[in-house]
Coordinates of C-alpha atoms and ligand atoms in Angstrom, one line a residue:
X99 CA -81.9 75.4 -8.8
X100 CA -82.8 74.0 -12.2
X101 CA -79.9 72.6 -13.7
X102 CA -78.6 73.8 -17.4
X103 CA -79.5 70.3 -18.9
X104 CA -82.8 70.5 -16.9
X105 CA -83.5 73.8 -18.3
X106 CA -82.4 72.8 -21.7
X107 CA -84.3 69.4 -21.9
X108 CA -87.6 71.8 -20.6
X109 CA -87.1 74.3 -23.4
X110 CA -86.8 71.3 -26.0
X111 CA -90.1 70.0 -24.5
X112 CA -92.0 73.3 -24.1
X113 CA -91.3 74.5 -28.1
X114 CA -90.6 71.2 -29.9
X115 CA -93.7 69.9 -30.6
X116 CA -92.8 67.0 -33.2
X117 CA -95.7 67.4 -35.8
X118 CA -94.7 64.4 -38.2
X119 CA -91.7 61.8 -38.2
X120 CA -91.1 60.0 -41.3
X121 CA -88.2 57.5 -41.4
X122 CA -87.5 57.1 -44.9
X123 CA -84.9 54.1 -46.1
X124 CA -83.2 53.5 -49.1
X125 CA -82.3 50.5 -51.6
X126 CA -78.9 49.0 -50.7
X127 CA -76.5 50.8 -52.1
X128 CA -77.1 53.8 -49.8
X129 CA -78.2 57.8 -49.9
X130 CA -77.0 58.8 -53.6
X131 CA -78.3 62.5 -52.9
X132 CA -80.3 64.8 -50.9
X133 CA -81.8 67.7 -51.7
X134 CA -83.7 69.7 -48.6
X135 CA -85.9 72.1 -50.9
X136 CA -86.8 69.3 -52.8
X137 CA -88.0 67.0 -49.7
X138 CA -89.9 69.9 -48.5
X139 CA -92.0 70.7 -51.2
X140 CA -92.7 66.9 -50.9
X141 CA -94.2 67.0 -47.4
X142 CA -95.7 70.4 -48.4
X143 CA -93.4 72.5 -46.0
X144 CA -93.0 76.0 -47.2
X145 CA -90.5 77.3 -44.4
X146 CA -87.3 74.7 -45.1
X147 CA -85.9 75.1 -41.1
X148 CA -89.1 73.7 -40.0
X149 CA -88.0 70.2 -41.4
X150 CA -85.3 68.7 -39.8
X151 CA -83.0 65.8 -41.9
X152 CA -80.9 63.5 -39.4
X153 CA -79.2 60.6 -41.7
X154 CA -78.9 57.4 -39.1
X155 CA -76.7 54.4 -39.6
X156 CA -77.0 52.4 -43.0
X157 CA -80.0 53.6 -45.2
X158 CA -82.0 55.2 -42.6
X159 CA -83.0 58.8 -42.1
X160 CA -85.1 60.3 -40.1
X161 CA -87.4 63.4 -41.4
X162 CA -89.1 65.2 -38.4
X163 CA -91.4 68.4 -39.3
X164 CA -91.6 70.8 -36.5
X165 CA -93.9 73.9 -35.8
X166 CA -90.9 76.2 -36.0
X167 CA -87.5 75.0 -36.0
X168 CA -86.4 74.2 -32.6
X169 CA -83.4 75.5 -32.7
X170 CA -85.0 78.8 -33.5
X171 CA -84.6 80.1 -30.1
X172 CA -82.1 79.3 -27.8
X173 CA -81.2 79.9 -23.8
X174 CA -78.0 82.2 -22.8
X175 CA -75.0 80.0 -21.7
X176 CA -74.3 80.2 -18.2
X177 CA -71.0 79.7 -16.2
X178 CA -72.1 76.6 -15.1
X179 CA -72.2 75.4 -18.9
X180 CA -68.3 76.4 -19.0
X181 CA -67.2 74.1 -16.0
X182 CA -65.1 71.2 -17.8
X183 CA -67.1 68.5 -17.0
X184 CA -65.2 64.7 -15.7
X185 CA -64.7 64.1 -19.1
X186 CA -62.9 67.2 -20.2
X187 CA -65.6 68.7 -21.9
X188 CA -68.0 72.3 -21.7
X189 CA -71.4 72.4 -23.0
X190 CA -71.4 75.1 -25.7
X191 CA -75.3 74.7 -27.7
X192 CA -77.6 71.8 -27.6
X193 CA -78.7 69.6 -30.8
X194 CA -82.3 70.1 -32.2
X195 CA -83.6 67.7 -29.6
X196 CA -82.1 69.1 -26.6
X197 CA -79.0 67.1 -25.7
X198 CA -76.1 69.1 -25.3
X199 CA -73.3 70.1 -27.7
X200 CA -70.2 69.4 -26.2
X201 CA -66.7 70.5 -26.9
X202 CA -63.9 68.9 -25.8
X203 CA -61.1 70.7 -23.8
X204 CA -58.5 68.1 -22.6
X205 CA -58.3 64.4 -22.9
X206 CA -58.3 63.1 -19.0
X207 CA -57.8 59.8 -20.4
X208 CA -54.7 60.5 -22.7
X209 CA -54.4 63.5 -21.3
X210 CA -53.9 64.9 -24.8
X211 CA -54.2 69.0 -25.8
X212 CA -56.8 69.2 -28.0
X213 CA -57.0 70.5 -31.8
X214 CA -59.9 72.2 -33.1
X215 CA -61.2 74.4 -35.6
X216 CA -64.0 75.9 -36.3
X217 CA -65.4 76.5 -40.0
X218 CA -67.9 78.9 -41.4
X219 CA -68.8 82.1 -43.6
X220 CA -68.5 85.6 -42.6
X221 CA -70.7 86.2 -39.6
X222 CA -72.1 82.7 -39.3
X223 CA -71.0 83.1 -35.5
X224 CA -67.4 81.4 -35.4
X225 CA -66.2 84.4 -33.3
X226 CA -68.6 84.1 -30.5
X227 CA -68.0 80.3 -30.3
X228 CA -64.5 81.2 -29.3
X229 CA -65.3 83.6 -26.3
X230 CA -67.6 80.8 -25.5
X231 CA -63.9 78.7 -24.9
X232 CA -61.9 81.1 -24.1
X233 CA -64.1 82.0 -21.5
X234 CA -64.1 78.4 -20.2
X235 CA -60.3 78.2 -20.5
X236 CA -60.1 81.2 -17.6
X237 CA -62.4 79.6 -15.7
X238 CA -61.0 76.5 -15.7
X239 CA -57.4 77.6 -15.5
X240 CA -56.4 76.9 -18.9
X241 CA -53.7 79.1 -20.3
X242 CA -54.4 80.8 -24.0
X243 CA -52.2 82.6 -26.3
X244 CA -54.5 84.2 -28.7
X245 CA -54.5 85.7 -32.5
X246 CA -57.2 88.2 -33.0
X247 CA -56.3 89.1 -36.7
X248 CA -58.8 91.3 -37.5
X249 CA -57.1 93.8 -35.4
X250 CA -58.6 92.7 -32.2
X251 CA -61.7 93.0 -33.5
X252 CA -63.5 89.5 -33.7
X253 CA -63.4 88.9 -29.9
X254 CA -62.4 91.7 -28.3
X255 CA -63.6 90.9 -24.8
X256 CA -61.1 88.6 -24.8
X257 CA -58.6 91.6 -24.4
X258 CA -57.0 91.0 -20.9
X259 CA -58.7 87.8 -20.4
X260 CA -56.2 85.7 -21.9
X261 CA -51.9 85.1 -21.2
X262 CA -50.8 86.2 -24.3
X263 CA -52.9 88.8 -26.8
X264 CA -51.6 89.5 -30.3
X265 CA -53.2 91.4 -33.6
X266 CA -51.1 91.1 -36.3
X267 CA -50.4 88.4 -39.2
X268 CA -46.3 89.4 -37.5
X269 CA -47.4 89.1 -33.9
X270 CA -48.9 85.7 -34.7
X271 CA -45.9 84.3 -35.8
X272 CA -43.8 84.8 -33.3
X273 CA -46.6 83.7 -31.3
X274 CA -46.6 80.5 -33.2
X275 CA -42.7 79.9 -33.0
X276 CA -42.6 80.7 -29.2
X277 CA -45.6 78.2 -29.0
X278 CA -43.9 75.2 -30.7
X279 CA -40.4 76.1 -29.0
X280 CA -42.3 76.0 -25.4
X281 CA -43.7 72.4 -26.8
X282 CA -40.6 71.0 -28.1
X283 CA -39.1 72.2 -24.4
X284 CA -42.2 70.3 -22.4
X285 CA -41.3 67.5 -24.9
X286 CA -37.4 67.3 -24.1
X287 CA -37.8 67.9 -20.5
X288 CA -41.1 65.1 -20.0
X289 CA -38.5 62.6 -22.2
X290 CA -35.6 63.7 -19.5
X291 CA -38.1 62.7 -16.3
X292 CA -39.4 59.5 -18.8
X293 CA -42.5 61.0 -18.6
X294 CA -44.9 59.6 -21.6
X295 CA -47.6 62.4 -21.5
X296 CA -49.1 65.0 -20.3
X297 CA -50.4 65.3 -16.8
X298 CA -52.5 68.7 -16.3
X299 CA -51.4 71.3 -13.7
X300 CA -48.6 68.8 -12.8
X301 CA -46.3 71.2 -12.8
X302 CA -47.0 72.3 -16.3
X303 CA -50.7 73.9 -17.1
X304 CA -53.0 73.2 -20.2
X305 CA -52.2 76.2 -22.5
X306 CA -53.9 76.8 -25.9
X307 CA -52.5 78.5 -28.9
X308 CA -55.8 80.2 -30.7
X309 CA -56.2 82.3 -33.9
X310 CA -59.7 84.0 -35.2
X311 CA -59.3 84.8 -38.7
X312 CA -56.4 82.2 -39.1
X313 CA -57.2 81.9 -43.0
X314 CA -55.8 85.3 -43.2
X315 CA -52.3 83.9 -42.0
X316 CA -52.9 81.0 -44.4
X317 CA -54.4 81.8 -47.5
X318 CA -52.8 82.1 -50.9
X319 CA -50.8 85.7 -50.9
X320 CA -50.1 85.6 -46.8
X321 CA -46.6 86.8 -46.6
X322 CA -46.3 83.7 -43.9
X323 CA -48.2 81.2 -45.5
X324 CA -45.6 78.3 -46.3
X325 CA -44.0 78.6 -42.5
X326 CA -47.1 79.2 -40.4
X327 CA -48.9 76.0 -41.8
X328 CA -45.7 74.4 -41.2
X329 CA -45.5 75.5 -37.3
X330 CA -49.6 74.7 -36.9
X331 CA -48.5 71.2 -38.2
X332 CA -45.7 71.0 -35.6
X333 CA -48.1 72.5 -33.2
X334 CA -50.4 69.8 -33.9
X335 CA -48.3 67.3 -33.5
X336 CA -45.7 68.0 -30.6
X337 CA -47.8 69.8 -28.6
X338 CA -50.9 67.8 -28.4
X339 CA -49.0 65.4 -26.4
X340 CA -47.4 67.9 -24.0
X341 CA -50.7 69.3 -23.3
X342 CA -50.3 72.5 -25.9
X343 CA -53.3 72.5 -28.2
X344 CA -54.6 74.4 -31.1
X345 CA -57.6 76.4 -31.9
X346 CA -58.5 78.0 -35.4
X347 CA -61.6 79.6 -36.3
X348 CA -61.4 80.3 -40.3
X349 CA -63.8 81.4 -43.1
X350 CA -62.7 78.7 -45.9
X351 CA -63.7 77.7 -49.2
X352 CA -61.1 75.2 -48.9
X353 CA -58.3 73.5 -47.2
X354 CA -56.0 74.6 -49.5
X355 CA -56.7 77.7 -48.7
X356 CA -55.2 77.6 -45.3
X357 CA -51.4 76.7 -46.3
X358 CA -52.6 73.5 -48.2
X359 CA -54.5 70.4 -47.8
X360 CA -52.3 68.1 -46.6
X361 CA -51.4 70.3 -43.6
X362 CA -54.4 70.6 -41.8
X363 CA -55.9 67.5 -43.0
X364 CA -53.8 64.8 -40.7
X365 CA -54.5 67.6 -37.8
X366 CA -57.9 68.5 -38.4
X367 CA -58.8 64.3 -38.9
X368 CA -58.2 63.6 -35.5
X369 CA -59.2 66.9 -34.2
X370 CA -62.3 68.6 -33.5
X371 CA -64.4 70.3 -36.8
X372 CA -67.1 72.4 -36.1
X373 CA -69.2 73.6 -39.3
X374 CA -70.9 76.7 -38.9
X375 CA -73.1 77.9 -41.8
X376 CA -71.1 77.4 -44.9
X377 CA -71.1 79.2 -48.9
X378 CA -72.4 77.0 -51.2
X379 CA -68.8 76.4 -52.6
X380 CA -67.7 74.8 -49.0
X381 CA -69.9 71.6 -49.0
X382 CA -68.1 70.0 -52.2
X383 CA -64.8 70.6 -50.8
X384 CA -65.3 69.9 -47.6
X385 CA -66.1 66.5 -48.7
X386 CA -63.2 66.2 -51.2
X387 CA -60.9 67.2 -48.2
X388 CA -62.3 64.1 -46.4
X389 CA -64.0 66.2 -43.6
X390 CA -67.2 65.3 -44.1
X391 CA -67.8 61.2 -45.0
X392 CA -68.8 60.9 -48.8
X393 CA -72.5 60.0 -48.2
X394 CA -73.6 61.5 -45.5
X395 CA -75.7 64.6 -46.3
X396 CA -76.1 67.8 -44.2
X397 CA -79.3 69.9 -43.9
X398 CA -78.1 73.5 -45.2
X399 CA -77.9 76.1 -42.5
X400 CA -80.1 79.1 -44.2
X401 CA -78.9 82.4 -43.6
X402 CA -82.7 83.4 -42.3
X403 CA -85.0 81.0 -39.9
X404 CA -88.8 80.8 -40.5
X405 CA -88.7 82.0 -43.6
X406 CA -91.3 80.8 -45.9
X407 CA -90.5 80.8 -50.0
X408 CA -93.4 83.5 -51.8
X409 CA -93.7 84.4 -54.8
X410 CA -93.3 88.1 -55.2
X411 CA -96.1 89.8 -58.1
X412 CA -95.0 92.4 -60.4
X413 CA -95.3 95.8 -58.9
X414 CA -95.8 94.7 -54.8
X415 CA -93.3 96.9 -52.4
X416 CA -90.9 94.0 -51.5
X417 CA -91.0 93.2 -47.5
X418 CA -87.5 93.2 -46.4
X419 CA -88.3 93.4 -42.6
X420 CA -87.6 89.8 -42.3
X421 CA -84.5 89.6 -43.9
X422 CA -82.0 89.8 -41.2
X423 CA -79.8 86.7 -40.3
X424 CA -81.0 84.7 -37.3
X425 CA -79.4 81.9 -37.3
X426 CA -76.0 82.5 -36.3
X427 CA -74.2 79.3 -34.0
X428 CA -76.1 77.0 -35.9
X429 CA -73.5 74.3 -36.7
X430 CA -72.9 70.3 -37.1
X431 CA -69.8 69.0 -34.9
X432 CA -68.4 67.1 -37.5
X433 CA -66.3 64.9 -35.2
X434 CA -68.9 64.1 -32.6
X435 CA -70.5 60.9 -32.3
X436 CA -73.7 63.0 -34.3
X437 CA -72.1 64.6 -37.1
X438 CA -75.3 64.9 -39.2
X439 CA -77.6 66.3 -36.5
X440 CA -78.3 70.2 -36.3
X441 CA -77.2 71.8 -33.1
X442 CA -76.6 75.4 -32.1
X443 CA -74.3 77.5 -29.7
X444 CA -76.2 78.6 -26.7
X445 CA -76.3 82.4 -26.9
X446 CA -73.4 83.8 -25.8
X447 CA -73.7 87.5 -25.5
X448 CA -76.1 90.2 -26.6
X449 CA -77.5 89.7 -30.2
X450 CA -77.4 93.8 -30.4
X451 CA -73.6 95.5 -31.1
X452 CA -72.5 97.2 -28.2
X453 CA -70.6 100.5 -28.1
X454 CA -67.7 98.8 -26.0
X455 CA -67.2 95.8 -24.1
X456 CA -70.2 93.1 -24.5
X457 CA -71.2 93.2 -20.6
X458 CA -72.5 89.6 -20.7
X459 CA -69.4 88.4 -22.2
X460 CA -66.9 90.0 -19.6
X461 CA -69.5 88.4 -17.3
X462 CA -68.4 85.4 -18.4
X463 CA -64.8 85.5 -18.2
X464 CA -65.2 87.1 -14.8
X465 CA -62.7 89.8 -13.4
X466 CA -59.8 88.0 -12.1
X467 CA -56.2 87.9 -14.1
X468 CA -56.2 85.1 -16.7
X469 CA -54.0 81.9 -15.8
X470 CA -50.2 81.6 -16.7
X471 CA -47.3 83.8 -18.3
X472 CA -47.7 85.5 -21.7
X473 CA -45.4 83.5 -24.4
X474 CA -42.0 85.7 -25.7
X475 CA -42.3 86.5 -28.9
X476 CA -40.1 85.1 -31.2
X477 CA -39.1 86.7 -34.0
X478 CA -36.1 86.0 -37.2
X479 CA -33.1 89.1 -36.9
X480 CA -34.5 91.3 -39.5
X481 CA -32.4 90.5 -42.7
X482 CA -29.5 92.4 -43.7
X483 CA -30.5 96.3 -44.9
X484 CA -34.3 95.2 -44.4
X485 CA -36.8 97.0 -42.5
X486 CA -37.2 96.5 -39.0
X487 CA -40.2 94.2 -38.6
X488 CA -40.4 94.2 -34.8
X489 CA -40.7 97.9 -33.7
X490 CA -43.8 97.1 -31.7
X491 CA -42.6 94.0 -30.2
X492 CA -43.2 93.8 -26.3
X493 CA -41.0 91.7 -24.2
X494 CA -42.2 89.8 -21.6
X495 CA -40.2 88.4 -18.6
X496 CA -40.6 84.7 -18.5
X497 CA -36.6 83.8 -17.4
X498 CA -36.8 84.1 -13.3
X499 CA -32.8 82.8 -13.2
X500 CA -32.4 86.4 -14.8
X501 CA -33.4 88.5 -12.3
X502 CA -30.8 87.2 -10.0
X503 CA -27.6 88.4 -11.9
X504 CA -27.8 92.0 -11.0
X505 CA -24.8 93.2 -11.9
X506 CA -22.6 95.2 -8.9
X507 CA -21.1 97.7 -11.0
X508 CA -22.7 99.0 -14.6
X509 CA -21.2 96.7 -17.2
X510 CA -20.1 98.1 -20.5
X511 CA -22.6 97.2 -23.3
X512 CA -19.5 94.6 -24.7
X513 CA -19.4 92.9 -21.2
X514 CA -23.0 92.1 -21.2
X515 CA -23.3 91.6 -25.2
X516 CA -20.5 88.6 -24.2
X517 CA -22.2 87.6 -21.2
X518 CA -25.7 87.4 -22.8
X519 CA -23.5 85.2 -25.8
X520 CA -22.0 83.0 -23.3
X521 CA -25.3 80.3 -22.7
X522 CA -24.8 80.1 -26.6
X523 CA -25.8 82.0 -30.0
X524 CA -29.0 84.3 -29.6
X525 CA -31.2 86.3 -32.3
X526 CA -30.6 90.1 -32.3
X527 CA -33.7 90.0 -30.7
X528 CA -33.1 87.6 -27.9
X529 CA -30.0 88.9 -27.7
X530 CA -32.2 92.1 -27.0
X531 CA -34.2 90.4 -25.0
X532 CA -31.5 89.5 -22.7
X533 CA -30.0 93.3 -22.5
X534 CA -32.7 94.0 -21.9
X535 CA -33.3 91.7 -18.8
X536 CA -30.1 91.5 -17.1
X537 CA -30.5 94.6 -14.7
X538 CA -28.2 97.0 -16.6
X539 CA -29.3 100.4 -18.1
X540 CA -31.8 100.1 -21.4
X541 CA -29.9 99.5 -24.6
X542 CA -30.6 100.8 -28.3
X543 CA -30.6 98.8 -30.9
X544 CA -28.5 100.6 -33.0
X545 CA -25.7 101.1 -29.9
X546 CA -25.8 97.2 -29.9
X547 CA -25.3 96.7 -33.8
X548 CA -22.6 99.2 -33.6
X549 CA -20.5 97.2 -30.7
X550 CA -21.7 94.1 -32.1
X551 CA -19.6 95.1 -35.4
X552 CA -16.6 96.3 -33.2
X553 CA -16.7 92.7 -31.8
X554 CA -16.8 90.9 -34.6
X555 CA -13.8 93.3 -36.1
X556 CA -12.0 92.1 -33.0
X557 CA -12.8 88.3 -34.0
X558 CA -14.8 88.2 -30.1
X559 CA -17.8 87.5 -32.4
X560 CA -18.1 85.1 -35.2
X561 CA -18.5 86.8 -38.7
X562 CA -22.1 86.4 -40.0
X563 CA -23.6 83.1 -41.4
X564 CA -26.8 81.7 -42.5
X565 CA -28.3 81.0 -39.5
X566 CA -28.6 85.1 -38.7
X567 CA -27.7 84.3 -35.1
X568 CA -25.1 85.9 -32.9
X569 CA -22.3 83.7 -32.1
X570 CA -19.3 83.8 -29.6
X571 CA -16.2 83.9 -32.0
Ligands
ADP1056 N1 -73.7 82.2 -30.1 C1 -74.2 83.4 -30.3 N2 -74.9 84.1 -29.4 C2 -75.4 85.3 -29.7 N3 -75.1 86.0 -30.8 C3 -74.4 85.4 -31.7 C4 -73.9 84.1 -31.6 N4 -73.2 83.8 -32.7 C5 -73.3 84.8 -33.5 N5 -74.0 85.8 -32.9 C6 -74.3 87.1 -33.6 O1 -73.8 87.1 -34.9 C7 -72.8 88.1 -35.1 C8 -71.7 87.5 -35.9 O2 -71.1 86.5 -35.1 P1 -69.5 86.2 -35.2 O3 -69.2 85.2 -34.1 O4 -68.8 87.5 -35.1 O5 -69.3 85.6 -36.6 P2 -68.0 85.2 -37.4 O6 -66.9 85.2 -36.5 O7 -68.3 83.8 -37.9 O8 -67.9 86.2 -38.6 C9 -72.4 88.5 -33.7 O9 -72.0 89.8 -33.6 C10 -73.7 88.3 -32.9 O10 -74.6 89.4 -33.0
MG1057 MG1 -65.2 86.3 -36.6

């Protein structure tokens, strides 16, 4: 059999006929600007994806003027393209001339967690690029805890085919907190065994925290805005070294608009950016966050492929049958070694909507259970006369020592409310949890609240404080 990067470096040849290659240089001093529109009404190009812009090093750039832009059609990604590679890495698209887009997994030198995110407008294909890794984290026995915040929406394939599968802005933090408590344990127990980093599947597996839609937990107005860039931070920090990574895919204008600049900066720096196609307000700030070097110049991605600018006369029916989007996963990988070259996702599913589950996509994350435990949410005890915020919260069992204290007799709900209390202070909702957990018959909430109160009138319990949690008195 063909290999992919056979098959891919064939397809390059077959429909990338270079037609003209200009290398254009500039006085020192560098590129001051670059207009595409501009360049291609110089070399009398009416369809502007049929030029190709590639700045080199130092004042070169090279111009290279295709028959139709070679990106314009691409091959289906295969399993094979989703097998981490010895250097950590799955091939997700290819760059104009064929070699492959990589994306980067795990570190097997460092053996770091990675941090990516992944940038573009609505629709610009950000979503499919992340069953494109989520896929490969299954196969590869990589453990994900996924956000879908448009209501499972944006990947819904993914439904089943990952550890841990949340919808909500709530959901997602509790995800979050659970994720950076399970890092700062990893961290604690790898200092205990003098451990300095990570070592994958030894005992502790890759995992990945990931969140489609994540400016909708970050922008301006998000209820959880100030402590969810805070955790992504902590995320970004702790767990990268104790192989917990992070993934975002975001619409953006701005970095401030997901929980302020300075946040996601440091991370995003020595992370992975991918830029799909971006609104004209992105560019400017994507270069005043520092993402993109000052002086190096993208091509635009345009909406439509192929299309060539007319001029439309007065009275003419207006031709609107080649006005659909086509060129969604084009993208620049910002922090590979070719930030300024176009490349684009291999396809990755069926172009059509389906009614139901994209069969090409399940295909790819293949019918087995996904790897590892589902995280336990964590959530704050609902505040004093507040609503309850955590109706639909599931539990999940991840505490094996409980299942070995069955009780012999039934316990009264204050024996195992001071049992639960006696490893230290617990949320209501751990402390729920525990009930829960510990073999006896189900509790209610407001059963517990009510002996809780008894408890505490019998000084058994500590009166409230600050921290909310439930304390031995
Ligand atoms: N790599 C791809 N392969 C096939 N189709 C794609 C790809 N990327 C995007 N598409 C098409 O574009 C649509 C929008 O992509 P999506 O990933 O949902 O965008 P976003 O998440 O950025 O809003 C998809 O429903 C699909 O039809
Ligand atoms: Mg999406």
């Amino acid at each position: 059999m063909t290999s992919p990067a056979a098959l891919a470096k064939q397809h390059v040849e077959e429909t990338q006929q270079v037609l003209r290659e200009y290398i254009l240089r500039t006085r020192p001093g560098g590129v001051k600007g670059y207009d595409h529109d501009a360049l291609c009404d110089l070399l009398e190009v009416d369809d502007p994806s049929r030029v190709i812009f590639e700045q080199g090093r130092g004042r070169q750039a090279v111009v290279r003027v295709f028959p139709v832009n070679p990106l314009a059609k691409m091959r289906a990604i295969t399993l094979e393209d989703l097998v981490m590679d010895e250097n950590g890495c799955i091939r997700i698209g290819s760059y104009y001339d064929g070699e492959p887009l990589r994306m980067r997994v795990h570190d097997p030198e460092t053996g770091n967690a990675q941090r990516i995110i992944i940038f573009g407008t609505t629709g610009a294909g950000k979503s499919r690029a992340l069953q494109a890794f989520l896929a490969a984290c299954k196969r590869n026995g990589i453990v994900v805890h996924l956000a879908d915040l448009k209501g499972g929406q944006s990947v819904p394939e993914a439904k089943g085919n990952v550890a841990t599968h949340v919808r909500t802005l709530n959901e997602a933090m509790g995800l979050l907190r659970a994720a950076v408590k399970k890092a700062e344990d990893r961290f604690n127990r790898y200092a205990d065994m003098g451990r300095s980093g990570f070592l994958i599947n030894n005992p502790d597996r890759l995992e990945y925290v990931v969140i489609d839609e994540a400016n909708r937990l970050l922008e301006k107005g998000s209820p959880f805005r100030a402590e969810a860039a805070r955790l992504i931070k902590e995320l970004g920090r702790t767990g990268r070294s104790v192989g917990i990574g992070i993934v975002l895919a975001a619409q953006a204008g701005h970095l401030d608009e997901l929980g302020g600049s300075d946040t996601l900066r440091a991370m995003l720096k020595e992370g992975e950016v991918i830029l799909l196609r971006w609104s004209s307000q992105m560019m400017a700030s994507l270069v005043g966050d520092g993402l993109l070097p000052s002086g190096e110049f993208l091509q635009p991605i345009p909406k439509i492929l192929g299309r060539a600018r007319r001029i439309q006369r007065w009275g003419t029916p207006v031709d609107r049958s080649a006005e659909k989007p086509n060129s969604q996963g084009m993208c620049y990988h910002l922090t590979s070694a070719r930030p300024t070259s176009m490349a684009r996702f291999f396809l990755i599913g069926s172009l059509a909507p389906h009614d139901g589950y994209d069969p090409e996509i399940r295909k790819l994350y293949g019918s087995n259970a996904p790897p590892g435990e589902a995280l336990r949410l964590i959530f704050p005890p609902p505040k004093e006369g507040g609503a309850d915020s955590d109706d639909d919260f599931e539990y999940d069992v991840d505490d094996e020592d409980d299942l070995e204290r069955l009780p012999e007799t039934p316990k009264t709900n204050t024996d195992r409310i001071l049992d639960a209390l006696a490893d230290g202070p617990l949320s209501e909702q751990d402390l729920l949890a525990t009930l829960d957990e510990d073999g006896g018959k189900e509790v209610k909430r407001g059963s517990i609240r009510t002996t809780i109160s008894n408890l505490r009138r019998e000084g058994k319990i500590a009166p409230k404080d600050a921290s909310g949690l439930i304390t031995l008195g």
